[in-house]
Coordinates of C-alpha atoms in Angstrom, one line a residue:
Chain A
M26 CA 85.9 94.0 86.3
A27 CA 83.4 92.6 88.8
R28 CA 84.3 89.9 91.1
P29 CA 81.5 87.7 92.4
G30 CA 81.1 87.8 96.1
G31 CA 82.2 90.6 98.4
H32 CA 83.5 94.2 98.3
P33 CA 80.6 95.8 100.2
L34 CA 82.7 99.0 100.6
V35 CA 83.3 99.5 96.9
A36 CA 79.9 98.2 95.8
G37 CA 78.3 100.5 98.3
T38 CA 76.1 98.0 100.0
G39 CA 77.7 99.1 103.3
D40 CA 77.5 95.9 105.2
V41 CA 79.6 97.1 108.1
M42 CA 79.3 94.0 110.2
A43 CA 80.5 91.8 107.3
V44 CA 83.5 94.0 106.8
L45 CA 84.4 94.0 110.5
T46 CA 84.0 90.3 110.9
S47 CA 86.3 89.6 107.8
T48 CA 88.8 92.2 109.1
I49 CA 89.0 90.4 112.5
A50 CA 89.5 87.1 110.6
W51 CA 92.2 88.8 108.5
F52 CA 94.1 89.7 111.7
L53 CA 93.7 86.2 113.1
D54 CA 95.1 84.5 110.0
P55 CA 98.7 83.5 110.8
A56 CA 99.7 84.0 107.1
H57 CA 99.3 87.7 107.6
W58 CA 101.9 87.9 110.3
T59 CA 104.9 86.4 108.5
G60 CA 107.0 87.2 105.4
V61 CA 107.6 90.5 103.6
D62 CA 103.9 91.2 103.4
G63 CA 103.3 90.4 107.0
V64 CA 102.2 92.9 109.6
P65 CA 105.5 93.0 111.5
S66 CA 107.5 93.6 108.3
R67 CA 105.1 96.2 106.9
T68 CA 104.9 98.0 110.2
G69 CA 108.7 98.0 110.4
E70 CA 109.0 99.6 106.9
H71 CA 106.4 102.1 107.9
V72 CA 108.2 103.1 111.1
I73 CA 111.6 103.2 109.4
L74 CA 110.4 105.5 106.6
S75 CA 108.5 107.8 109.0
V76 CA 111.4 108.1 111.4
L77 CA 113.9 108.8 108.7
A78 CA 111.5 111.5 107.3
V79 CA 111.1 113.2 110.7
V80 CA 114.8 113.0 111.5
I81 CA 115.9 114.5 108.2
A82 CA 113.2 117.2 108.5
S83 CA 114.3 118.0 112.0
A84 CA 117.9 118.3 110.9
I85 CA 116.8 120.9 108.5
A86 CA 113.9 122.7 110.3
L87 CA 115.3 122.8 113.9
P88 CA 118.5 124.7 113.2
A89 CA 116.7 127.0 110.7
G90 CA 113.9 127.7 113.2
L91 CA 116.4 128.4 116.0
V92 CA 118.3 130.9 113.9
V93 CA 115.2 132.6 112.6
G94 CA 113.5 132.7 116.1
H95 CA 116.6 133.9 117.9
A96 CA 117.5 136.6 115.3
D97 CA 113.8 137.6 115.3
R98 CA 114.0 138.3 111.6
G99 CA 113.2 136.3 108.5
E100 CA 110.1 135.0 110.2
R101 CA 107.9 136.0 107.3
I102 CA 110.1 134.0 104.9
A103 CA 110.1 131.0 107.2
T104 CA 106.3 131.2 107.5
A105 CA 106.0 131.6 103.7
V106 CA 108.2 128.6 103.1
A107 CA 106.2 126.6 105.6
G108 CA 103.0 127.7 104.0
I109 CA 104.1 126.5 100.6
G110 CA 105.1 123.2 102.2
R111 CA 101.7 122.8 103.7
A112 CA 99.8 123.8 100.5
V113 CA 101.5 121.4 98.1
P114 CA 99.9 118.0 98.4
S115 CA 102.3 115.2 99.2
Y116 CA 100.6 112.9 96.7
A117 CA 101.5 115.3 93.8
L118 CA 105.1 115.6 95.1
L119 CA 105.3 111.8 95.3
I120 CA 104.3 111.3 91.6
L121 CA 106.5 114.2 90.5
F122 CA 109.5 112.7 92.2
V123 CA 109.2 109.3 90.6
P124 CA 111.0 110.3 87.3
F125 CA 113.9 111.7 89.3
F126 CA 114.2 109.4 92.3
G127 CA 112.6 106.2 91.1
L128 CA 110.1 103.9 92.7
G129 CA 109.4 103.3 96.3
F130 CA 111.0 104.9 99.3
S131 CA 113.5 107.0 97.3
S132 CA 110.6 109.1 96.0
A133 CA 108.5 108.8 99.2
L134 CA 111.2 110.0 101.5
P135 CA 111.7 113.5 100.0
A136 CA 108.0 114.0 99.7
L137 CA 107.5 113.1 103.4
V138 CA 110.5 115.3 104.5
L139 CA 108.8 118.3 102.8
L140 CA 105.6 117.4 104.6
A141 CA 107.4 117.1 107.9
I142 CA 109.3 120.4 107.8
P143 CA 106.5 123.1 108.2
P144 CA 105.2 122.2 111.7
I145 CA 108.7 121.8 113.1
L146 CA 109.9 125.1 111.5
V147 CA 106.8 127.1 112.5
N148 CA 106.8 125.9 116.1
T149 CA 110.5 126.4 116.6
V150 CA 110.4 129.9 115.3
T151 CA 107.2 130.7 117.3
G152 CA 108.5 129.0 120.4
I153 CA 111.8 130.9 120.5
R154 CA 110.3 134.2 119.6
D155 CA 107.6 134.0 122.2
V156 CA 110.0 133.4 125.1
D157 CA 109.3 136.0 127.8
A158 CA 111.4 139.1 126.8
D159 CA 112.3 139.8 130.4
T160 CA 113.8 136.4 130.8
V161 CA 115.9 136.8 127.8
E162 CA 116.9 140.3 129.0
A163 CA 117.9 138.8 132.4
G164 CA 120.1 136.3 130.6
R165 CA 121.8 139.1 128.7
G166 CA 122.1 141.1 132.0
M167 CA 124.0 138.1 133.5
G168 CA 126.6 138.5 130.7
M169 CA 125.5 135.6 128.6
T170 CA 126.5 135.5 124.9
G171 CA 123.9 135.3 122.2
R172 CA 124.6 131.6 121.8
E173 CA 124.3 131.0 125.5
V174 CA 121.0 132.9 125.6
L175 CA 119.7 130.7 122.8
M176 CA 120.8 127.4 124.2
D177 CA 120.4 128.0 127.9
V178 CA 117.5 130.3 128.1
E179 CA 115.4 130.3 124.9
V180 CA 115.6 126.7 123.9
P181 CA 114.7 125.3 127.3
A182 CA 111.8 127.7 127.5
A183 CA 110.6 127.0 124.0
L184 CA 111.0 123.2 124.2
P185 CA 107.4 122.4 124.9
V186 CA 106.3 124.3 121.8
I187 CA 109.1 122.7 119.7
I188 CA 108.1 119.2 120.9
V189 CA 104.5 119.9 119.9
G190 CA 105.8 120.8 116.4
L191 CA 107.7 117.5 116.2
R192 CA 104.6 115.7 117.4
T193 CA 102.3 117.3 114.8
S194 CA 104.9 116.6 112.1
A195 CA 105.4 113.0 113.2
V196 CA 101.7 112.2 113.3
Q197 CA 101.2 113.7 109.8
V198 CA 104.1 111.7 108.5
V199 CA 102.9 108.4 109.9
A200 CA 99.5 109.0 108.3
T201 CA 101.0 110.1 105.0
T202 CA 103.6 107.3 104.7
T203 CA 100.7 105.2 103.4
L204 CA 101.2 107.0 100.0
A205 CA 104.5 105.3 99.4
A206 CA 102.6 102.2 98.4
L207 CA 101.3 104.0 95.4
V208 CA 104.8 104.0 93.9
A209 CA 105.7 100.4 94.7
G210 CA 107.0 101.3 98.2
G211 CA 106.3 99.2 101.3
G212 CA 104.8 100.2 104.6
L213 CA 101.2 99.8 105.9
G214 CA 99.8 101.6 102.8
R215 CA 100.5 98.4 100.9
Y216 CA 97.5 96.9 102.6
I217 CA 95.2 99.8 101.6
V218 CA 96.4 100.1 98.0
D219 CA 96.5 96.4 97.4
G220 CA 93.2 96.0 99.2
F221 CA 91.6 98.4 96.7
A222 CA 93.2 96.8 93.7
R223 CA 92.2 93.3 94.7
Q224 CA 88.8 94.3 96.0
Q225 CA 89.6 93.0 99.5
D226 CA 87.8 95.1 102.1
D227 CA 89.3 93.3 105.0
R228 CA 92.8 94.1 103.8
I229 CA 91.9 97.8 103.4
V230 CA 90.3 98.1 106.8
A231 CA 93.2 96.2 108.5
G232 CA 95.7 98.6 106.9
A233 CA 93.7 101.7 107.9
F234 CA 93.4 100.4 111.4
L235 CA 97.1 99.7 111.7
V236 CA 98.0 103.2 110.5
A237 CA 95.6 104.7 112.9
V238 CA 97.1 102.7 115.8
L239 CA 100.6 103.8 114.8
A240 CA 99.5 107.4 114.6
I241 CA 98.0 107.3 118.0
V242 CA 101.1 105.6 119.4
T243 CA 103.3 108.3 117.9
E244 CA 101.1 111.0 119.4
R245 CA 101.3 109.4 122.8
F246 CA 105.1 108.9 122.5
F247 CA 105.7 112.6 122.0
T248 CA 103.3 113.5 124.7
W249 CA 105.2 111.3 127.0
I250 CA 108.5 112.9 126.0
Q251 CA 107.0 116.3 126.7
R252 CA 105.9 115.2 130.2
Q253 CA 109.4 113.9 131.0
L254 CA 110.8 117.2 130.0
E255 CA 108.3 119.2 132.0
G256 CA 109.2 117.2 135.1
R257 CA 112.8 118.2 134.8
P258 CA 114.2 121.0 136.9
G259 CA 115.3 124.0 135.0
T260 CA 112.7 123.7 132.3
L261 CA 110.1 126.4 132.2
R262 CA 106.6 125.2 132.5
L263 CA 104.6 127.0 129.9
D264 CA 100.9 126.6 129.3
V265 CA 101.1 127.2 125.6
P266 CA 98.5 126.6 122.9
I267 CA 99.8 124.0 120.5
A268 CA 99.8 123.8 116.7
P269 CA 96.7 122.3 115.3
S270 CA 97.0 118.5 115.6
P271 CA 95.0 115.9 113.7
F272 CA 93.4 115.0 117.0
G273 CA 91.8 118.3 117.7
G274 CA 93.2 121.5 119.1
R275 CA 94.6 120.1 122.4
V276 CA 96.4 122.3 124.8
A277 CA 99.8 121.1 126.1
D278 CA 99.2 119.6 129.5
Chain B
M11 CA 117.3 118.4 125.7
R12 CA 119.7 115.5 126.3
H13 CA 116.7 113.1 126.5
I14 CA 115.5 114.3 123.2
R15 CA 118.9 114.1 121.5
T16 CA 119.5 110.5 122.8
A17 CA 116.0 109.4 121.7
V18 CA 116.2 110.9 118.2
L19 CA 119.7 109.8 117.7
G20 CA 118.9 106.3 118.9
A21 CA 115.9 106.1 116.7
A22 CA 117.8 107.3 113.7
I23 CA 120.7 104.8 114.2
L24 CA 118.2 102.0 114.7
A25 CA 116.3 102.9 111.6
L26 CA 119.5 103.1 109.5
I27 CA 120.7 99.7 110.7
V28 CA 117.4 98.0 110.1
S29 CA 117.0 99.6 106.6
A30 CA 120.6 98.7 105.7
C31 CA 119.9 95.1 106.7
S32 CA 116.7 94.9 104.7
L33 CA 118.5 96.3 101.6
G34 CA 121.3 93.8 101.9
G35 CA 119.0 90.9 102.3
G36 CA 116.9 91.5 99.3
S37 CA 119.5 91.6 96.6
Q38 CA 120.3 87.9 96.1
A39 CA 119.6 87.4 92.4
S40 CA 119.4 83.7 91.7
R41 CA 121.0 82.4 88.5
G42 CA 118.6 80.7 86.2
T43 CA 116.1 82.1 83.7
I44 CA 116.3 85.5 82.1
A45 CA 113.2 86.5 84.1
S46 CA 114.8 85.6 87.4
Q47 CA 117.2 88.6 86.8
L48 CA 114.4 91.0 85.9
S49 CA 111.7 92.9 87.9
L50 CA 108.1 93.1 86.7
A51 CA 106.1 96.3 87.3
G52 CA 102.3 96.1 87.1
P53 CA 99.1 96.9 89.1
P54 CA 99.0 95.7 92.7
E55 CA 96.4 93.0 91.8
C56 CA 98.7 91.5 89.2
P57 CA 100.1 88.6 91.3
E58 CA 96.6 87.3 91.8
R59 CA 95.3 87.7 88.3
P60 CA 95.3 84.8 85.8
F61 CA 96.1 87.2 82.9
C62 CA 99.0 88.8 84.8
L63 CA 101.7 87.3 87.0
K64 CA 99.7 84.3 88.0
G65 CA 99.2 83.4 84.3
L66 CA 102.8 84.1 83.4
T67 CA 103.9 81.6 86.0
A68 CA 101.2 79.0 85.2
T69 CA 101.4 79.2 81.3
Y70 CA 105.0 80.3 80.7
G71 CA 106.7 79.0 83.9
I72 CA 108.1 82.5 84.5
T73 CA 109.1 83.9 87.9
F74 CA 110.7 87.3 88.3
K75 CA 113.3 88.5 90.7
E76 CA 110.8 90.9 92.1
F77 CA 107.3 92.2 91.5
K78 CA 106.9 96.0 91.9
P79 CA 103.3 97.1 92.4
T80 CA 102.8 100.2 90.4
D81 CA 99.6 101.1 88.4
A82 CA 97.4 99.6 85.7
G83 CA 99.3 100.5 82.5
G84 CA 99.8 104.1 83.8
P85 CA 102.6 106.7 84.2
I86 CA 104.3 105.0 87.2
T87 CA 104.8 101.8 85.3
I88 CA 106.2 103.7 82.3
E89 CA 108.6 105.7 84.5
A90 CA 109.7 102.6 86.2
L91 CA 110.6 101.1 82.9
K92 CA 112.3 104.2 81.6
R93 CA 114.4 104.5 84.8
G94 CA 115.2 100.8 84.9
D95 CA 113.5 100.3 88.3
A96 CA 111.7 97.5 86.5
Q97 CA 112.7 95.8 83.2
V98 CA 109.3 94.3 82.3
G99 CA 106.1 96.2 82.5
L100 CA 102.4 95.5 82.1
L101 CA 100.9 98.0 79.7
F102 CA 97.8 97.8 77.5
T103 CA 98.4 96.7 73.9
S104 CA 96.9 99.9 72.4
D105 CA 98.9 102.2 74.7
P106 CA 100.8 104.8 72.5
A107 CA 103.4 105.0 75.2
I108 CA 104.8 101.7 73.9
A109 CA 105.8 103.3 70.5
V110 CA 106.6 106.7 71.9
N111 CA 109.2 105.3 74.4
G112 CA 110.5 102.7 72.0
F113 CA 109.3 99.8 74.2
V114 CA 109.1 96.3 72.7
L115 CA 105.8 94.5 73.1
L116 CA 106.6 90.9 73.7
R117 CA 104.6 88.5 71.6
D118 CA 102.1 86.4 73.6
D119 CA 103.2 83.2 71.9
K120 CA 101.5 80.8 74.2
Q121 CA 98.2 82.9 74.0
L122 CA 97.8 83.7 77.6
Q123 CA 95.6 86.8 76.9
L124 CA 92.1 86.4 75.8
A125 CA 90.6 88.0 72.7
D126 CA 90.0 91.6 73.9
N127 CA 89.2 92.8 70.4
L128 CA 87.2 96.0 70.2
V129 CA 83.5 95.2 69.5
P130 CA 80.4 97.5 69.5
V131 CA 77.6 96.4 71.7
V132 CA 74.2 97.8 70.6
R133 CA 70.6 97.7 71.7
Q134 CA 68.6 95.6 69.2
A135 CA 65.8 98.1 69.3
A136 CA 68.1 100.8 68.0
I137 CA 69.2 98.6 65.1
D138 CA 65.6 97.7 64.3
A139 CA 64.8 101.5 64.1
N140 CA 67.9 102.2 62.0
P141 CA 69.5 99.2 60.3
V142 CA 72.2 101.6 59.0
I143 CA 73.8 101.4 62.5
T144 CA 75.0 97.8 61.8
D145 CA 76.5 98.7 58.5
A146 CA 78.2 101.9 59.8
L147 CA 79.7 100.4 62.9
N148 CA 80.8 97.2 61.1
G149 CA 82.4 99.4 58.4
V150 CA 84.2 101.4 61.0
M151 CA 85.5 98.4 63.0
A152 CA 86.8 96.7 59.8
K153 CA 89.2 99.6 59.4
I154 CA 90.5 99.7 63.0
D155 CA 93.6 97.6 63.3
Q156 CA 96.2 97.7 66.1
A157 CA 98.3 100.4 64.4
T158 CA 95.2 102.6 63.7
L159 CA 94.0 102.3 67.3
T160 CA 97.4 103.0 68.8
D161 CA 97.8 106.0 66.5
L162 CA 94.3 107.4 67.4
N163 CA 95.2 107.1 71.1
K164 CA 98.6 108.8 70.5
Q165 CA 96.9 111.8 68.8
V166 CA 94.9 112.4 71.9
T167 CA 97.2 111.4 74.8
V168 CA 100.6 112.5 73.3
D169 CA 99.8 115.2 70.8
G170 CA 97.0 116.6 72.9
S171 CA 94.3 116.8 70.2
A172 CA 90.6 116.7 71.2
A173 CA 88.9 113.3 70.7
A174 CA 86.2 114.8 68.5
D175 CA 88.8 116.4 66.1
V176 CA 90.8 113.1 65.9
A177 CA 87.7 111.2 65.2
K178 CA 86.6 113.6 62.5
A179 CA 89.9 113.6 60.7
W180 CA 90.1 109.9 60.7
L181 CA 86.5 109.5 59.4
D182 CA 87.1 112.1 56.7
A183 CA 90.1 110.1 55.5
Q184 CA 88.0 106.9 55.3
G185 CA 85.3 108.5 53.1
F186 CA 82.4 106.4 54.4
T187 CA 79.0 107.1 52.7
F188 CA 76.4 105.7 55.0
S189 CA 72.9 107.2 54.8
G190 CA 69.3 106.6 55.5
G191 CA 69.3 107.1 59.3
S192 CA 66.7 109.0 61.2
G193 CA 65.7 109.7 64.8
T194 CA 67.9 109.8 67.9
V195 CA 70.5 107.4 69.2
K196 CA 72.5 107.5 72.5
V197 CA 76.2 106.7 72.3
G198 CA 78.0 105.9 75.6
S199 CA 81.6 105.5 76.7
T200 CA 83.5 104.6 79.8
N201 CA 86.0 107.0 81.3
F202 CA 89.2 106.8 79.5
Y203 CA 90.6 108.3 76.3
E204 CA 90.3 105.3 74.0
Q205 CA 86.6 105.0 74.8
E206 CA 86.0 108.6 74.2
I207 CA 87.7 108.5 70.8
L208 CA 85.7 105.4 69.8
G209 CA 82.5 107.0 71.1
E210 CA 83.2 110.1 69.0
I211 CA 83.9 107.9 65.9
Y212 CA 80.6 106.0 66.4
A213 CA 78.7 109.3 67.0
Q214 CA 80.1 111.1 64.0
V215 CA 79.7 108.3 61.5
L216 CA 76.1 107.9 62.6
E217 CA 75.5 111.7 62.4
Q218 CA 76.8 111.5 58.8
A219 CA 74.3 108.7 58.2
G220 CA 71.5 111.1 59.2
L221 CA 70.9 110.3 62.9
T222 CA 70.8 112.7 65.8
V223 CA 73.3 111.5 68.4
E224 CA 73.2 112.1 72.1
R225 CA 76.7 111.6 73.7
K226 CA 76.8 110.0 77.1
F227 CA 80.6 109.8 77.7
Q228 CA 82.8 109.3 80.7
L229 CA 80.3 106.9 82.4
G230 CA 82.6 104.8 84.5
S231 CA 83.0 101.1 84.9
R232 CA 81.0 98.1 83.4
E233 CA 79.0 98.0 86.6
I234 CA 77.5 101.3 85.4
V235 CA 77.5 101.0 81.6
F236 CA 75.9 97.6 81.3
P237 CA 72.8 98.5 83.3
A238 CA 72.6 101.7 81.3
L239 CA 72.6 99.6 78.1
E240 CA 70.0 97.2 79.4
S241 CA 67.7 100.0 80.5
G242 CA 68.1 102.0 77.3
D243 CA 70.0 105.0 78.9
I244 CA 72.5 104.3 76.2
D245 CA 72.1 102.4 72.9
I246 CA 75.7 101.9 71.8
L247 CA 79.0 101.2 73.5
A248 CA 82.5 100.2 72.4
E249 CA 83.4 97.0 74.3
Y250 CA 86.2 94.6 74.5
A251 CA 85.1 91.0 73.6
A252 CA 86.6 88.7 76.2
T253 CA 86.3 91.1 79.1
A254 CA 82.7 91.9 78.2
L255 CA 81.9 88.2 77.9
E256 CA 83.4 87.3 81.2
F257 CA 81.6 90.3 82.8
V258 CA 78.1 89.3 81.5
N259 CA 78.7 85.6 82.2
K260 CA 80.1 86.4 85.7
G261 CA 83.4 84.8 85.1
A262 CA 82.3 81.5 83.6
G263 CA 85.5 81.2 81.6
E264 CA 83.9 81.1 78.1
A265 CA 86.2 83.6 76.5
S266 CA 89.0 82.3 74.4
T267 CA 91.9 83.7 72.4
D268 CA 89.7 83.5 69.2
P269 CA 87.9 86.9 68.7
V270 CA 85.1 85.5 66.4
A271 CA 84.3 82.6 68.8
T272 CA 84.4 84.9 71.8
V273 CA 82.0 87.4 70.1
A274 CA 79.7 84.5 69.2
K275 CA 79.6 83.4 72.9
L276 CA 79.1 87.0 73.9
N277 CA 76.0 87.3 71.6
E278 CA 74.5 84.1 73.2
R279 CA 74.8 85.8 76.6
L280 CA 73.6 89.2 75.4
V281 CA 70.3 87.9 74.0
G282 CA 69.0 87.4 77.5
M283 CA 70.0 91.0 78.6
G284 CA 67.2 93.1 77.3
G285 CA 68.0 92.6 73.7
L286 CA 71.6 93.6 73.3
V287 CA 73.8 92.5 70.3
A288 CA 77.5 92.6 69.7
L289 CA 78.5 93.5 66.1
D290 CA 81.7 92.5 64.3
P291 CA 85.0 92.7 66.2
A292 CA 87.9 94.9 65.0
A293 CA 91.4 93.5 64.5
A294 CA 92.6 95.9 67.2
T295 CA 92.8 94.7 70.8
D296 CA 93.3 96.5 74.1
Q297 CA 94.5 93.8 76.4
N298 CA 97.4 93.1 78.8
G299 CA 100.7 93.4 77.0
F300 CA 104.1 92.7 78.6
V301 CA 106.7 95.2 77.4
V302 CA 110.5 95.7 77.8
T303 CA 112.7 98.5 76.9
R304 CA 114.6 98.3 73.6
E305 CA 117.8 98.0 75.7
T306 CA 116.5 95.0 77.6
A307 CA 115.2 93.3 74.5
D308 CA 118.5 93.7 72.8
K309 CA 120.5 92.6 75.8
F310 CA 118.6 89.3 76.3
G311 CA 117.3 88.8 72.7
L312 CA 113.7 89.1 73.7
V313 CA 110.9 88.9 71.1
S314 CA 108.2 86.8 72.8
I315 CA 107.1 86.2 76.4
S316 CA 108.5 82.6 76.4
D317 CA 111.9 84.1 75.7
L318 CA 111.8 85.3 79.3
A319 CA 111.8 81.6 80.5
K320 CA 115.1 80.8 78.6
P321 CA 118.3 80.4 80.6
A322 CA 120.1 83.6 81.4
P323 CA 123.3 84.2 79.4

């Protein structure tokens, strides 16, 4: 049904300035900063769901990655599992989960966890496996047990790569959490989905902008953590290429 | 490593505390009407639409415990009802999912919904060339009541039959004998199953009457099909009376709950649009319908929408 007036994005007239002006007005409207549908509330929901997804994924993928990397076997299986996880679209999973888990976060969370696992798993395995063989051998020569080699030699050396995995995963999750809104979930995706449904371009653009800001903040946060760790004595400084990130193939600095 | 552990653990605990608080805060069901104990599932625009939540509040005085934004009469709404995530859902009145899932369509006793009866919109030039078009389409529409339309939809969406086969079987059963057509006519449809079935029925009944039919299906929204009708890219389209009227009059509010009056108004507007004409409306509608599960209907004794405004037991 057509609505008289706006919707340049959907109508395709492409009046960018009009959209930008109305989006700025949207942000300046105090009504958009209070209540359940306000920016603080929606951002909070978005952060909670994203953090939960990454934490649960880490609880699964970190131990699995450490074991596989340390044993230096089963890597193919881990990579295959990660590959399947990457190949299946989160949107499809989300809709498939609704009959089992119900509306909202209960379906969105498992879908996001499955999205979050592959980068953490792959980077943990690769990080541990690629630790300099001589260093590991030196540890063994000093009489360290396998567990000590893993926790005191391999993990510190692999940490930059593991953190990059977490970073990639977290940024993907923050961007994808928007999908929760399609199944009556909250989060910043609410603005995008509702904006399309109500033909309100300002709402769509505001939502997209907030998600982008949150994704950049997440990326910066993990980069900061990485810097803190690199500054610490006892941590190996490795110039390792990182997993592909949505912000281009940066190199750990 | 310790930094990381502390940071992740801290974030997790914080997240859990905040989510626990938000869960606890949202569950205060106020005593009052039946509706105040139920959740409504519908498309995200529903709270702002006069024929959805806004109208339920204005016309029936109904407010729900919660509104859950799902989809426009789609699978997410149906799953939400089946699972009990929502107790009232907005579906379309011709949706076979209502019967298949044993949902109860609440009677619109205060007539909130406008007359979205099916009605063919045709180019006058096509009728002038082949007057049989009027007889054939009016003959078809006279036979399409709500049960027929829902059953046709079910055969395609639930049983998985092809729209063309379903249309042919239905037409064969009617035994129409229209004839005397000649030349070519272009039948259009928008992009959902009901439109394709109706398009096929129109196309096949006209082919039986002797016309050559060009099918232009899956065309998209009214913003596409109305210009196509005006320019002659298509000659015939199955429309919905009230929504079509409010589309061509740009929301002037002329549509009513009376299908005949609504179609008369529609024809007044269509005259100015390159010679279009609406024929007779069918008894069948495809409009917003509020449904509940059989369980919910029995529990609260729900038959019509106004029952939702009654005091809770």
